[in-house]
mmCIF file of N, CA and C in Angstrom:
data_model
loop_
_atom_site.group_PDB
_atom_site.id
_atom_site.type_symbol
_atom_site.label_atom_id
_atom_site.label_comp_id
_atom_site.label_asym_id
_atom_site.label_seq_id
_atom_site.Cartn_x
_atom_site.Cartn_y
_atom_site.Cartn_z
ATOM 1 N N MET A 2 80.181 -67.182 -99.916
ATOM 2 C CA MET A 2 79.994 -68.631 -99.705
ATOM 3 C C MET A 2 79.983 -68.918 -98.219
ATOM 4 N N GLN A 3 78.973 -68.494 -97.474
ATOM 5 C CA GLN A 3 78.998 -68.660 -96.027
ATOM 6 C C GLN A 3 78.870 -70.130 -95.545
ATOM 7 N N TYR A 4 78.385 -71.035 -96.434
ATOM 8 C CA TYR A 4 78.251 -72.428 -95.983
ATOM 9 C C TYR A 4 79.558 -73.186 -95.943
ATOM 10 N N LEU A 5 80.668 -72.568 -96.299
ATOM 11 C CA LEU A 5 81.959 -73.240 -96.271
ATOM 12 C C LEU A 5 82.905 -72.693 -95.225
ATOM 13 N N HIS A 6 82.363 -72.302 -94.067
ATOM 14 C CA HIS A 6 83.215 -71.647 -93.048
ATOM 15 C C HIS A 6 84.510 -72.392 -92.725
ATOM 16 N N SER A 7 84.415 -73.670 -92.541
ATOM 17 C CA SER A 7 85.603 -74.408 -92.076
ATOM 18 C C SER A 7 86.617 -74.650 -93.224
ATOM 19 N N HIS A 8 86.290 -74.276 -94.452
ATOM 20 C CA HIS A 8 87.199 -74.529 -95.574
ATOM 21 C C HIS A 8 87.559 -73.226 -96.277
ATOM 22 N N ASN A 9 87.730 -72.158 -95.508
ATOM 23 C CA ASN A 9 87.968 -70.830 -96.079
ATOM 24 C C ASN A 9 89.150 -70.777 -96.988
ATOM 25 N N GLU A 10 90.270 -71.409 -96.575
ATOM 26 C CA GLU A 10 91.516 -71.357 -97.362
ATOM 27 C C GLU A 10 91.317 -72.040 -98.715
ATOM 28 N N GLU A 11 90.655 -73.216 -98.712
ATOM 29 C CA GLU A 11 90.430 -73.942 -99.964
ATOM 30 C C GLU A 11 89.458 -73.205 -100.859
ATOM 31 N N VAL A 12 88.439 -72.536 -100.245
ATOM 32 C CA VAL A 12 87.498 -71.783 -101.051
ATOM 33 C C VAL A 12 88.195 -70.593 -101.709
ATOM 34 N N GLU A 13 89.084 -69.936 -101.000
ATOM 35 C CA GLU A 13 89.861 -68.838 -101.556
ATOM 36 C C GLU A 13 90.776 -69.324 -102.656
ATOM 37 N N THR A 14 91.425 -70.438 -102.447
ATOM 38 C CA THR A 14 92.313 -71.012 -103.475
ATOM 39 C C THR A 14 91.522 -71.319 -104.729
ATOM 40 N N PHE A 15 90.335 -71.952 -104.561
ATOM 41 C CA PHE A 15 89.524 -72.343 -105.696
ATOM 42 C C PHE A 15 88.961 -71.126 -106.410
ATOM 43 N N THR A 16 88.561 -70.117 -105.663
ATOM 44 C CA THR A 16 88.036 -68.904 -106.224
ATOM 45 C C THR A 16 89.117 -68.221 -107.068
ATOM 46 N N ASN A 17 90.334 -68.113 -106.531
ATOM 47 C CA ASN A 17 91.437 -67.512 -107.280
ATOM 48 C C ASN A 17 91.789 -68.344 -108.498
ATOM 49 N N PHE A 18 91.788 -69.646 -108.381
ATOM 50 C CA PHE A 18 92.057 -70.515 -109.532
ATOM 51 C C PHE A 18 91.049 -70.307 -110.639
ATOM 52 N N LEU A 19 89.784 -70.279 -110.290
ATOM 53 C CA LEU A 19 88.720 -70.082 -111.301
ATOM 54 C C LEU A 19 88.857 -68.727 -111.984
ATOM 55 N N ALA A 20 89.221 -67.690 -111.203
ATOM 56 C CA ALA A 20 89.395 -66.343 -111.754
ATOM 57 C C ALA A 20 90.563 -66.335 -112.691
ATOM 58 N N LEU A 21 91.657 -66.966 -112.280
ATOM 59 C CA LEU A 21 92.882 -67.015 -113.128
ATOM 60 C C LEU A 21 92.566 -67.724 -114.447
ATOM 61 N N LYS A 22 91.803 -68.780 -114.401
ATOM 62 C CA LYS A 22 91.488 -69.530 -115.609
ATOM 63 C C LYS A 22 90.242 -68.977 -116.370
ATOM 64 N N ARG A 23 89.714 -67.897 -115.810
ATOM 65 C CA ARG A 23 88.516 -67.267 -116.383
ATOM 66 C C ARG A 23 87.347 -68.218 -116.537
ATOM 67 N N LEU A 24 87.110 -68.963 -115.438
ATOM 68 C CA LEU A 24 86.023 -69.930 -115.395
ATOM 69 C C LEU A 24 84.941 -69.381 -114.468
ATOM 70 N N ARG A 25 83.709 -69.821 -114.681
ATOM 71 C CA ARG A 25 82.611 -69.348 -113.874
ATOM 72 C C ARG A 25 82.671 -69.926 -112.470
ATOM 73 N N LYS A 26 82.281 -69.075 -111.509
ATOM 74 C CA LYS A 26 82.230 -69.444 -110.073
ATOM 75 C C LYS A 26 80.789 -69.847 -109.768
ATOM 76 N N THR A 27 80.467 -71.083 -110.083
ATOM 77 C CA THR A 27 79.058 -71.534 -109.905
ATOM 78 C C THR A 27 78.820 -72.154 -108.506
ATOM 79 N N PRO A 28 77.587 -72.060 -108.050
ATOM 80 C CA PRO A 28 77.285 -72.713 -106.757
ATOM 81 C C PRO A 28 77.533 -74.202 -106.756
ATOM 82 N N GLU A 29 77.312 -74.848 -107.931
ATOM 83 C CA GLU A 29 77.548 -76.281 -108.013
ATOM 84 C C GLU A 29 79.016 -76.644 -107.780
ATOM 85 N N ARG A 30 79.891 -75.863 -108.351
ATOM 86 C CA ARG A 30 81.344 -76.133 -108.164
ATOM 87 C C ARG A 30 81.760 -75.990 -106.700
ATOM 88 N N PHE A 31 81.198 -75.018 -106.025
ATOM 89 C CA PHE A 31 81.567 -74.807 -104.624
ATOM 90 C C PHE A 31 80.898 -75.835 -103.725
ATOM 91 N N GLU A 32 79.746 -76.359 -104.111
ATOM 92 C CA GLU A 32 79.117 -77.411 -103.327
ATOM 93 C C GLU A 32 79.897 -78.701 -103.501
ATOM 94 N N ILE A 33 80.380 -78.963 -104.687
ATOM 95 C CA ILE A 33 81.230 -80.152 -104.905
ATOM 96 C C ILE A 33 82.516 -80.035 -104.122
ATOM 97 N N LEU A 34 83.107 -78.841 -104.103
ATOM 98 C CA LEU A 34 84.313 -78.583 -103.302
ATOM 99 C C LEU A 34 84.019 -78.921 -101.838
ATOM 100 N N ARG A 35 82.898 -78.433 -101.293
ATOM 101 C CA ARG A 35 82.573 -78.643 -99.906
ATOM 102 C C ARG A 35 82.417 -80.156 -99.608
ATOM 103 N N CYS A 36 81.696 -80.838 -100.498
ATOM 104 C CA CYS A 36 81.506 -82.294 -100.321
ATOM 105 C C CYS A 36 82.834 -83.023 -100.358
ATOM 106 N N ALA A 37 83.719 -82.671 -101.272
ATOM 107 C CA ALA A 37 85.010 -83.322 -101.384
ATOM 108 C C ALA A 37 85.834 -83.104 -100.120
ATOM 109 N N LEU A 38 85.799 -81.896 -99.599
ATOM 110 C CA LEU A 38 86.592 -81.567 -98.391
ATOM 111 C C LEU A 38 85.991 -82.216 -97.156
ATOM 112 N N ASP A 39 84.724 -82.511 -97.139
ATOM 113 C CA ASP A 39 84.078 -83.125 -95.998
ATOM 114 C C ASP A 39 84.392 -84.605 -95.843
ATOM 115 N N TYR A 40 84.903 -85.226 -96.939
ATOM 116 C CA TYR A 40 85.252 -86.654 -96.861
ATOM 117 C C TYR A 40 86.484 -86.840 -95.985
ATOM 118 N N ASN A 41 86.407 -87.849 -95.121
ATOM 119 C CA ASN A 41 87.571 -88.284 -94.364
ATOM 120 C C ASN A 41 88.100 -89.495 -95.117
ATOM 121 N N GLY A 42 89.253 -89.363 -95.714
ATOM 122 C CA GLY A 42 89.820 -90.459 -96.448
ATOM 123 C C GLY A 42 89.600 -90.312 -97.940
ATOM 124 N N HIS A 43 89.543 -91.452 -98.612
ATOM 125 C CA HIS A 43 89.463 -91.444 -100.085
ATOM 126 C C HIS A 43 88.020 -91.491 -100.546
ATOM 127 N N PHE A 44 87.793 -90.939 -101.743
ATOM 128 C CA PHE A 44 86.478 -90.966 -102.339
ATOM 129 C C PHE A 44 86.682 -91.026 -103.856
ATOM 130 N N ASP A 45 85.565 -91.419 -104.507
ATOM 131 C CA ASP A 45 85.574 -91.383 -105.981
ATOM 132 C C ASP A 45 84.402 -90.505 -106.433
ATOM 133 N N ALA A 46 84.317 -90.306 -107.720
ATOM 134 C CA ALA A 46 83.291 -89.424 -108.267
ATOM 135 C C ALA A 46 81.882 -89.916 -107.917
ATOM 136 N N ASP A 47 81.679 -91.201 -107.965
ATOM 137 C CA ASP A 47 80.360 -91.747 -107.625
ATOM 138 C C ASP A 47 79.967 -91.461 -106.166
ATOM 139 N N CYS A 48 80.917 -91.542 -105.262
ATOM 140 C CA CYS A 48 80.704 -91.227 -103.854
ATOM 141 C C CYS A 48 80.214 -89.776 -103.716
ATOM 142 N N LEU A 49 80.907 -88.859 -104.424
ATOM 143 C CA LEU A 49 80.480 -87.456 -104.391
ATOM 144 C C LEU A 49 79.080 -87.287 -104.927
ATOM 145 N N TYR A 50 78.821 -87.939 -106.053
ATOM 146 C CA TYR A 50 77.484 -87.816 -106.679
ATOM 147 C C TYR A 50 76.408 -88.296 -105.685
ATOM 148 N N HIS A 51 76.572 -89.474 -105.108
ATOM 149 C CA HIS A 51 75.561 -89.998 -104.193
ATOM 150 C C HIS A 51 75.435 -89.145 -102.922
ATOM 151 N N SER A 52 76.535 -88.660 -102.433
ATOM 152 C CA SER A 52 76.501 -87.799 -101.255
ATOM 153 C C SER A 52 75.692 -86.527 -101.521
ATOM 154 N N MET A 53 75.901 -85.973 -102.695
ATOM 155 C CA MET A 53 75.154 -84.769 -103.035
ATOM 156 C C MET A 53 73.696 -85.024 -103.234
ATOM 157 N N GLU A 54 73.372 -86.187 -103.890
ATOM 158 C CA GLU A 54 71.980 -86.580 -104.100
ATOM 159 C C GLU A 54 71.275 -86.774 -102.736
ATOM 160 N N GLU A 55 71.976 -87.432 -101.806
ATOM 161 C CA GLU A 55 71.366 -87.665 -100.490
ATOM 162 C C GLU A 55 71.044 -86.360 -99.767
ATOM 163 N N LYS A 56 71.830 -85.335 -100.031
ATOM 164 C CA LYS A 56 71.616 -84.023 -99.408
ATOM 165 C C LYS A 56 70.583 -83.191 -100.184
ATOM 166 N N GLY A 57 70.061 -83.794 -101.262
ATOM 167 C CA GLY A 57 69.067 -83.076 -102.062
ATOM 168 C C GLY A 57 69.667 -82.047 -103.010
ATOM 169 N N TYR A 58 70.952 -82.161 -103.287
ATOM 170 C CA TYR A 58 71.629 -81.232 -104.171
ATOM 171 C C TYR A 58 71.873 -81.972 -105.510
ATOM 172 N N HIS A 59 71.073 -81.664 -106.516
ATOM 173 C CA HIS A 59 71.130 -82.387 -107.777
ATOM 174 C C HIS A 59 72.095 -81.718 -108.726
ATOM 175 N N VAL A 60 73.091 -82.500 -109.171
ATOM 176 C CA VAL A 60 74.080 -82.018 -110.121
ATOM 177 C C VAL A 60 74.448 -83.206 -110.989
ATOM 178 N N SER A 61 74.749 -82.936 -112.243
ATOM 179 C CA SER A 61 75.049 -84.028 -113.189
ATOM 180 C C SER A 61 76.422 -84.632 -112.849
ATOM 181 N N LYS A 62 76.586 -85.907 -113.257
ATOM 182 C CA LYS A 62 77.884 -86.606 -113.060
ATOM 183 C C LYS A 62 78.951 -85.888 -113.871
ATOM 184 N N ALA A 63 78.573 -85.353 -115.043
ATOM 185 C CA ALA A 63 79.587 -84.628 -115.867
ATOM 186 C C ALA A 63 80.126 -83.413 -115.115
ATOM 187 N N THR A 64 79.247 -82.707 -114.402
ATOM 188 C CA THR A 64 79.691 -81.553 -113.630
ATOM 189 C C THR A 64 80.633 -82.000 -112.498
ATOM 190 N N ILE A 65 80.298 -83.088 -111.861
ATOM 191 C CA ILE A 65 81.163 -83.643 -110.809
ATOM 192 C C ILE A 65 82.534 -83.987 -111.374
ATOM 193 N N TYR A 66 82.565 -84.723 -112.478
ATOM 194 C CA TYR A 66 83.868 -85.119 -113.069
ATOM 195 C C TYR A 66 84.659 -83.892 -113.492
ATOM 196 N N ASN A 67 84.003 -82.935 -114.117
ATOM 197 C CA ASN A 67 84.714 -81.730 -114.548
ATOM 198 C C ASN A 67 85.247 -80.934 -113.378
ATOM 199 N N THR A 68 84.465 -80.823 -112.317
ATOM 200 C CA THR A 68 84.870 -80.053 -111.138
ATOM 201 C C THR A 68 85.988 -80.741 -110.410
ATOM 202 N N ILE A 69 85.925 -82.084 -110.334
ATOM 203 C CA ILE A 69 87.038 -82.842 -109.729
ATOM 204 C C ILE A 69 88.350 -82.531 -110.458
ATOM 205 N N GLU A 70 88.286 -82.485 -111.771
ATOM 206 C CA GLU A 70 89.511 -82.146 -112.523
ATOM 207 C C GLU A 70 89.992 -80.726 -112.185
ATOM 208 N N LEU A 71 89.080 -79.816 -112.029
ATOM 209 C CA LEU A 71 89.480 -78.433 -111.637
ATOM 210 C C LEU A 71 90.067 -78.426 -110.236
ATOM 211 N N LEU A 72 89.503 -79.199 -109.329
ATOM 212 C CA LEU A 72 90.040 -79.272 -107.957
ATOM 213 C C LEU A 72 91.415 -79.893 -107.927
ATOM 214 N N CYS A 73 91.674 -80.856 -108.803
ATOM 215 C CA CYS A 73 93.028 -81.435 -108.942
ATOM 216 C C CYS A 73 93.980 -80.397 -109.491
ATOM 217 N N SER A 74 93.573 -79.747 -110.544
ATOM 218 C CA SER A 74 94.406 -78.738 -111.195
ATOM 219 C C SER A 74 94.757 -77.591 -110.257
ATOM 220 N N SER A 75 93.839 -77.262 -109.350
ATOM 221 C CA SER A 75 94.055 -76.162 -108.437
ATOM 222 C C SER A 75 94.904 -76.585 -107.230
ATOM 223 N N GLY A 76 95.188 -77.902 -107.081
ATOM 224 C CA GLY A 76 95.984 -78.386 -106.005
ATOM 225 C C GLY A 76 95.237 -78.630 -104.688
ATOM 226 N N ILE A 77 93.919 -78.581 -104.762
ATOM 227 C CA ILE A 77 93.117 -78.776 -103.505
ATOM 228 C C ILE A 77 92.956 -80.262 -103.175
ATOM 229 N N ILE A 78 92.740 -81.063 -104.201
ATOM 230 C CA ILE A 78 92.678 -82.528 -104.029
ATOM 231 C C ILE A 78 93.676 -83.159 -104.930
ATOM 232 N N ARG A 79 93.988 -84.431 -104.670
ATOM 233 C CA ARG A 79 94.885 -85.136 -105.517
ATOM 234 C C ARG A 79 94.270 -86.448 -105.973
ATOM 235 N N ARG A 80 94.617 -86.836 -107.166
ATOM 236 C CA ARG A 80 94.133 -88.095 -107.800
ATOM 237 C C ARG A 80 95.080 -89.190 -107.360
ATOM 238 N N LEU A 81 94.521 -90.333 -106.915
ATOM 239 C CA LEU A 81 95.300 -91.508 -106.585
ATOM 240 C C LEU A 81 94.854 -92.625 -107.468
ATOM 241 N N LEU A 82 95.809 -93.363 -108.019
ATOM 242 C CA LEU A 82 95.461 -94.503 -108.874
ATOM 243 C C LEU A 82 95.990 -95.741 -108.208
ATOM 244 N N PHE A 83 95.081 -96.513 -107.665
ATOM 245 C CA PHE A 83 95.447 -97.782 -107.044
ATOM 246 C C PHE A 83 95.120 -98.860 -108.089
ATOM 247 N N ASP A 84 95.289 -100.109 -107.718
ATOM 248 C CA ASP A 84 95.006 -101.221 -108.653
ATOM 249 C C ASP A 84 93.537 -101.428 -108.940
ATOM 250 N N THR A 85 92.670 -100.570 -108.423
ATOM 251 C CA THR A 85 91.235 -100.746 -108.602
ATOM 252 C C THR A 85 90.737 -100.293 -109.953
ATOM 253 N N HIS A 86 91.600 -99.693 -110.757
ATOM 254 C CA HIS A 86 91.281 -99.179 -112.096
ATOM 255 C C HIS A 86 90.281 -98.014 -112.034
ATOM 256 N N GLN A 87 90.047 -97.479 -110.858
ATOM 257 C CA GLN A 87 89.192 -96.338 -110.726
ATOM 258 C C GLN A 87 89.939 -95.298 -109.866
ATOM 259 N N ALA A 88 89.953 -94.069 -110.369
ATOM 260 C CA ALA A 88 90.640 -92.998 -109.639
ATOM 261 C C ALA A 88 89.936 -92.726 -108.328
ATOM 262 N N ARG A 89 90.701 -92.508 -107.306
ATOM 263 C CA ARG A 89 90.209 -92.089 -106.027
ATOM 264 C C ARG A 89 90.869 -90.744 -105.723
ATOM 265 N N TYR A 90 90.274 -89.993 -104.831
ATOM 266 C CA TYR A 90 90.762 -88.659 -104.535
ATOM 267 C C TYR A 90 90.851 -88.467 -103.036
ATOM 268 N N GLU A 91 91.686 -87.494 -102.624
ATOM 269 C CA GLU A 91 91.797 -87.133 -101.243
ATOM 270 C C GLU A 91 92.314 -85.704 -101.183
ATOM 271 N N ARG A 92 92.176 -85.086 -100.037
ATOM 272 C CA ARG A 92 92.689 -83.717 -99.865
ATOM 273 C C ARG A 92 94.176 -83.694 -100.109
ATOM 274 N N ALA A 93 94.634 -82.725 -100.859
ATOM 275 C CA ALA A 93 96.033 -82.628 -101.212
ATOM 276 C C ALA A 93 96.919 -82.322 -100.003
ATOM 277 N N SER A 94 96.336 -81.750 -98.954
ATOM 278 C CA SER A 94 97.128 -81.374 -97.778
ATOM 279 C C SER A 94 97.501 -82.606 -96.905
ATOM 280 N N LEU A 95 96.936 -83.772 -97.225
ATOM 281 C CA LEU A 95 97.213 -84.957 -96.403
ATOM 282 C C LEU A 95 98.469 -85.673 -96.970
ATOM 283 N N THR A 96 99.347 -86.080 -96.065
ATOM 284 C CA THR A 96 100.525 -86.856 -96.451
ATOM 285 C C THR A 96 100.527 -88.121 -95.624
ATOM 286 N N HIS A 97 100.439 -89.232 -96.294
ATOM 287 C CA HIS A 97 100.494 -90.538 -95.604
ATOM 288 C C HIS A 97 100.680 -91.621 -96.660
ATOM 289 N N SER A 98 100.911 -92.821 -96.190
ATOM 290 C CA SER A 98 101.073 -93.981 -97.056
ATOM 291 C C SER A 98 99.760 -94.757 -97.022
ATOM 292 N N HIS A 99 99.636 -95.705 -97.972
ATOM 293 C CA HIS A 99 98.420 -96.474 -98.099
ATOM 294 C C HIS A 99 98.724 -97.972 -98.034
ATOM 295 N N LEU A 100 97.932 -98.691 -97.266
ATOM 296 C CA LEU A 100 97.999 -100.147 -97.186
ATOM 297 C C LEU A 100 96.801 -100.646 -98.029
ATOM 298 N N ILE A 101 97.063 -101.482 -99.022
ATOM 299 C CA ILE A 101 95.999 -101.916 -99.920
ATOM 300 C C ILE A 101 95.905 -103.428 -99.921
ATOM 301 N N CYS A 102 94.749 -103.965 -99.556
ATOM 302 C CA CYS A 102 94.530 -105.382 -99.548
ATOM 303 C C CYS A 102 94.270 -105.879 -100.984
ATOM 304 N N THR A 103 95.099 -106.846 -101.397
ATOM 305 C CA THR A 103 94.946 -107.372 -102.764
ATOM 306 C C THR A 103 93.769 -108.322 -102.911
ATOM 307 N N GLU A 104 93.168 -108.714 -101.793
ATOM 308 C CA GLU A 104 91.991 -109.602 -101.804
ATOM 309 C C GLU A 104 90.691 -108.836 -101.890
ATOM 310 N N CYS A 105 90.462 -107.917 -100.940
ATOM 311 C CA CYS A 105 89.155 -107.223 -100.866
ATOM 312 C C CYS A 105 89.232 -105.779 -101.367
ATOM 313 N N GLY A 106 90.436 -105.262 -101.592
ATOM 314 C CA GLY A 106 90.613 -103.908 -102.115
ATOM 315 C C GLY A 106 90.525 -102.814 -101.081
ATOM 316 N N GLU A 107 90.419 -103.175 -99.791
ATOM 317 C CA GLU A 107 90.347 -102.197 -98.737
ATOM 318 C C GLU A 107 91.623 -101.307 -98.788
ATOM 319 N N ILE A 108 91.445 -100.012 -98.590
ATOM 320 C CA ILE A 108 92.574 -99.086 -98.568
ATOM 321 C C ILE A 108 92.620 -98.436 -97.176
ATOM 322 N N ARG A 109 93.734 -98.605 -96.515
ATOM 323 C CA ARG A 109 93.911 -98.047 -95.166
ATOM 324 C C ARG A 109 95.065 -97.063 -95.205
ATOM 325 N N GLU A 110 94.948 -96.041 -94.464
ATOM 326 C CA GLU A 110 96.052 -95.046 -94.375
ATOM 327 C C GLU A 110 96.916 -95.347 -93.184
ATOM 328 N N ILE A 111 98.220 -95.122 -93.371
ATOM 329 C CA ILE A 111 99.191 -95.318 -92.309
ATOM 330 C C ILE A 111 100.221 -94.198 -92.381
ATOM 331 N N ASN A 112 100.639 -93.720 -91.248
ATOM 332 C CA ASN A 112 101.601 -92.631 -91.199
ATOM 333 C C ASN A 112 103.014 -93.215 -91.157
ATOM 334 N N LEU A 113 103.685 -93.064 -92.287
ATOM 335 C CA LEU A 113 105.094 -93.453 -92.358
ATOM 336 C C LEU A 113 105.879 -92.214 -92.692
ATOM 337 N N GLU A 114 105.810 -91.256 -91.762
ATOM 338 C CA GLU A 114 106.341 -89.919 -91.977
ATOM 339 C C GLU A 114 107.802 -89.928 -92.438
ATOM 340 N N GLU A 115 108.602 -90.750 -91.802
ATOM 341 C CA GLU A 115 110.029 -90.795 -92.182
ATOM 342 C C GLU A 115 110.237 -91.283 -93.598
ATOM 343 N N VAL A 116 109.472 -92.320 -93.994
ATOM 344 C CA VAL A 116 109.574 -92.861 -95.355
ATOM 345 C C VAL A 116 109.095 -91.852 -96.354
ATOM 346 N N ASP A 117 107.924 -91.263 -96.129
ATOM 347 C CA ASP A 117 107.381 -90.275 -97.043
ATOM 348 C C ASP A 117 108.286 -89.074 -97.174
ATOM 349 N N LYS A 118 108.859 -88.626 -96.043
ATOM 350 C CA LYS A 118 109.774 -87.455 -96.073
ATOM 351 C C LYS A 118 111.048 -87.785 -96.843
ATOM 352 N N ALA A 119 111.563 -88.969 -96.632
ATOM 353 C CA ALA A 119 112.785 -89.384 -97.364
ATOM 354 C C ALA A 119 112.517 -89.474 -98.838
ATOM 355 N N LEU A 120 111.405 -90.018 -99.227
ATOM 356 C CA LEU A 120 111.047 -90.141 -100.662
ATOM 357 C C LEU A 120 110.859 -88.761 -101.276
ATOM 358 N N ALA A 121 110.200 -87.832 -100.522
ATOM 359 C CA ALA A 121 109.949 -86.510 -101.036
ATOM 360 C C ALA A 121 111.235 -85.717 -101.224
ATOM 361 N N ASN A 122 112.295 -86.051 -100.500
ATOM 362 C CA ASN A 122 113.543 -85.332 -100.580
ATOM 363 C C ASN A 122 114.574 -85.936 -101.554
ATOM 364 N N ILE A 123 114.176 -87.006 -102.234
ATOM 365 C CA ILE A 123 115.079 -87.656 -103.225
ATOM 366 C C ILE A 123 115.277 -86.665 -104.406
ATOM 367 N N LYS A 124 116.523 -86.513 -104.789
ATOM 368 C CA LYS A 124 116.838 -85.675 -105.933
ATOM 369 C C LYS A 124 116.841 -86.535 -107.181
ATOM 370 N N ILE A 125 116.013 -86.140 -108.141
ATOM 371 C CA ILE A 125 115.898 -86.892 -109.395
ATOM 372 C C ILE A 125 116.260 -86.005 -110.559
ATOM 373 N N SER A 126 117.181 -86.447 -111.393
ATOM 374 C CA SER A 126 117.622 -85.639 -112.522
ATOM 375 C C SER A 126 116.467 -85.380 -113.485
ATOM 376 N N SER A 127 116.305 -84.125 -113.905
ATOM 377 C CA SER A 127 115.318 -83.701 -114.882
ATOM 378 C C SER A 127 113.885 -83.984 -114.458
ATOM 379 N N PHE A 128 113.634 -83.918 -113.098
ATOM 380 C CA PHE A 128 112.285 -84.185 -112.594
ATOM 381 C C PHE A 128 112.124 -83.485 -111.250
ATOM 382 N N THR A 129 110.967 -82.859 -111.045
ATOM 383 C CA THR A 129 110.706 -82.203 -109.768
ATOM 384 C C THR A 129 109.470 -82.845 -109.142
ATOM 385 N N PRO A 130 109.657 -83.653 -108.082
ATOM 386 C CA PRO A 130 108.516 -84.270 -107.420
ATOM 387 C C PRO A 130 107.589 -83.194 -106.796
ATOM 388 N N VAL A 131 106.289 -83.419 -106.888
ATOM 389 C CA VAL A 131 105.334 -82.501 -106.281
ATOM 390 C C VAL A 131 104.788 -83.095 -104.995
ATOM 391 N N TYR A 132 104.515 -84.374 -104.973
ATOM 392 C CA TYR A 132 104.070 -85.067 -103.773
ATOM 393 C C TYR A 132 104.431 -86.531 -103.882
ATOM 394 N N VAL A 133 104.373 -87.223 -102.728
ATOM 395 C CA VAL A 133 104.711 -88.660 -102.663
ATOM 396 C C VAL A 133 103.491 -89.412 -102.246
ATOM 397 N N SER A 134 103.180 -90.486 -102.889
ATOM 398 C CA SER A 134 102.097 -91.381 -102.503
ATOM 399 C C SER A 134 102.664 -92.780 -102.462
ATOM 400 N N THR A 135 102.811 -93.344 -101.276
ATOM 401 C CA THR A 135 103.375 -94.651 -101.124
ATOM 402 C C THR A 135 102.281 -95.675 -100.915
ATOM 403 N N CYS A 136 102.294 -96.764 -101.689
ATOM 404 C CA CYS A 136 101.340 -97.816 -101.577
ATOM 405 C C CYS A 136 102.050 -99.118 -101.192
ATOM 406 N N ILE A 137 101.523 -99.802 -100.209
ATOM 407 C CA ILE A 137 102.068 -101.064 -99.763
ATOM 408 C C ILE A 137 100.919 -102.090 -99.941
ATOM 409 N N TYR A 138 101.160 -103.097 -100.802
ATOM 410 C CA TYR A 138 100.155 -104.071 -101.147
ATOM 411 C C TYR A 138 100.348 -105.325 -100.319
ATOM 412 N N GLY A 139 99.279 -105.936 -99.875
ATOM 413 C CA GLY A 139 99.320 -107.173 -99.092
ATOM 414 C C GLY A 139 97.922 -107.679 -98.796
ATOM 415 N N ILE A 140 97.786 -108.438 -97.752
ATOM 416 C CA ILE A 140 96.485 -109.025 -97.380
ATOM 417 C C ILE A 140 96.145 -108.538 -95.968
ATOM 418 N N CYS A 141 94.948 -108.002 -95.848
ATOM 419 C CA CYS A 141 94.479 -107.538 -94.533
ATOM 420 C C CYS A 141 94.175 -108.708 -93.607
ATOM 421 N N ASP A 142 94.124 -108.470 -92.340
ATOM 422 C CA ASP A 142 93.885 -109.541 -91.355
ATOM 423 C C ASP A 142 92.564 -110.290 -91.633
ATOM 424 N N LYS A 143 91.527 -109.538 -91.984
ATOM 425 C CA LYS A 143 90.196 -110.149 -92.220
ATOM 426 C C LYS A 143 90.309 -111.178 -93.360
ATOM 427 N N CYS A 144 90.956 -110.812 -94.464
ATOM 428 C CA CYS A 144 91.089 -111.729 -95.596
ATOM 429 C C CYS A 144 92.041 -112.886 -95.268
ATOM 430 N N ARG A 145 93.101 -112.566 -94.550
ATOM 431 C CA ARG A 145 94.045 -113.617 -94.135
ATOM 432 C C ARG A 145 93.361 -114.705 -93.309
ATOM 433 N N LYS A 146 92.499 -114.256 -92.379
ATOM 434 C CA LYS A 146 91.765 -115.198 -91.519
ATOM 435 C C LYS A 146 90.790 -116.051 -92.332
ATOM 436 N N LYS A 147 90.178 -115.468 -93.339
ATOM 437 C CA LYS A 147 89.268 -116.210 -94.221
ATOM 438 C C LYS A 147 90.006 -117.343 -94.939
ATOM 439 N N VAL A 148 91.230 -116.990 -95.434
ATOM 440 C CA VAL A 148 92.025 -118.010 -96.123
ATOM 441 C C VAL A 148 92.532 -119.085 -95.188
ATOM 442 N N GLU A 149 92.914 -118.716 -93.999
ATOM 443 C CA GLU A 149 93.386 -119.691 -93.029
ATOM 444 C C GLU A 149 92.280 -120.611 -92.577
ATOM 445 N N ASN A 150 91.087 -120.104 -92.440
ATOM 446 C CA ASN A 150 89.938 -120.892 -91.941
ATOM 447 C C ASN A 150 89.265 -121.680 -93.043
ATOM 448 N N GLY A 151 89.703 -121.452 -94.269
ATOM 449 C CA GLY A 151 89.230 -122.181 -95.434
ATOM 450 C C GLY A 151 87.868 -121.830 -95.788
#
């Protein structure tokens, strides 16, 4: 897979995962992996689909949804559920908090390392945390100014 030079570790992880699960290593799956890893920030399945179409790489939405599930299961990306009722995804190696505007739905990332680290180290009886995703809901400046200006 020479077209994934900058994502060698993730490609190896995904290849090993597919082998372990005895699943086929198709070019479509690895192209979806590359597109997912190329996103800066959050994305959804439709974003991946349109990105691939724009690049002339035609793949069904079902293949995208199925591959996203495999990428989540392999630990390469993580599913985030905000109040938008639509799953968004991001690279699993990223740790940060999210600021979510309740008016326009904008999602912004913020580094609250101390908060995320403290939450990740909480001991919970009969439960083992895998990762922490902190969401802070409020109103962004753009929406606040619209409300103030009537």
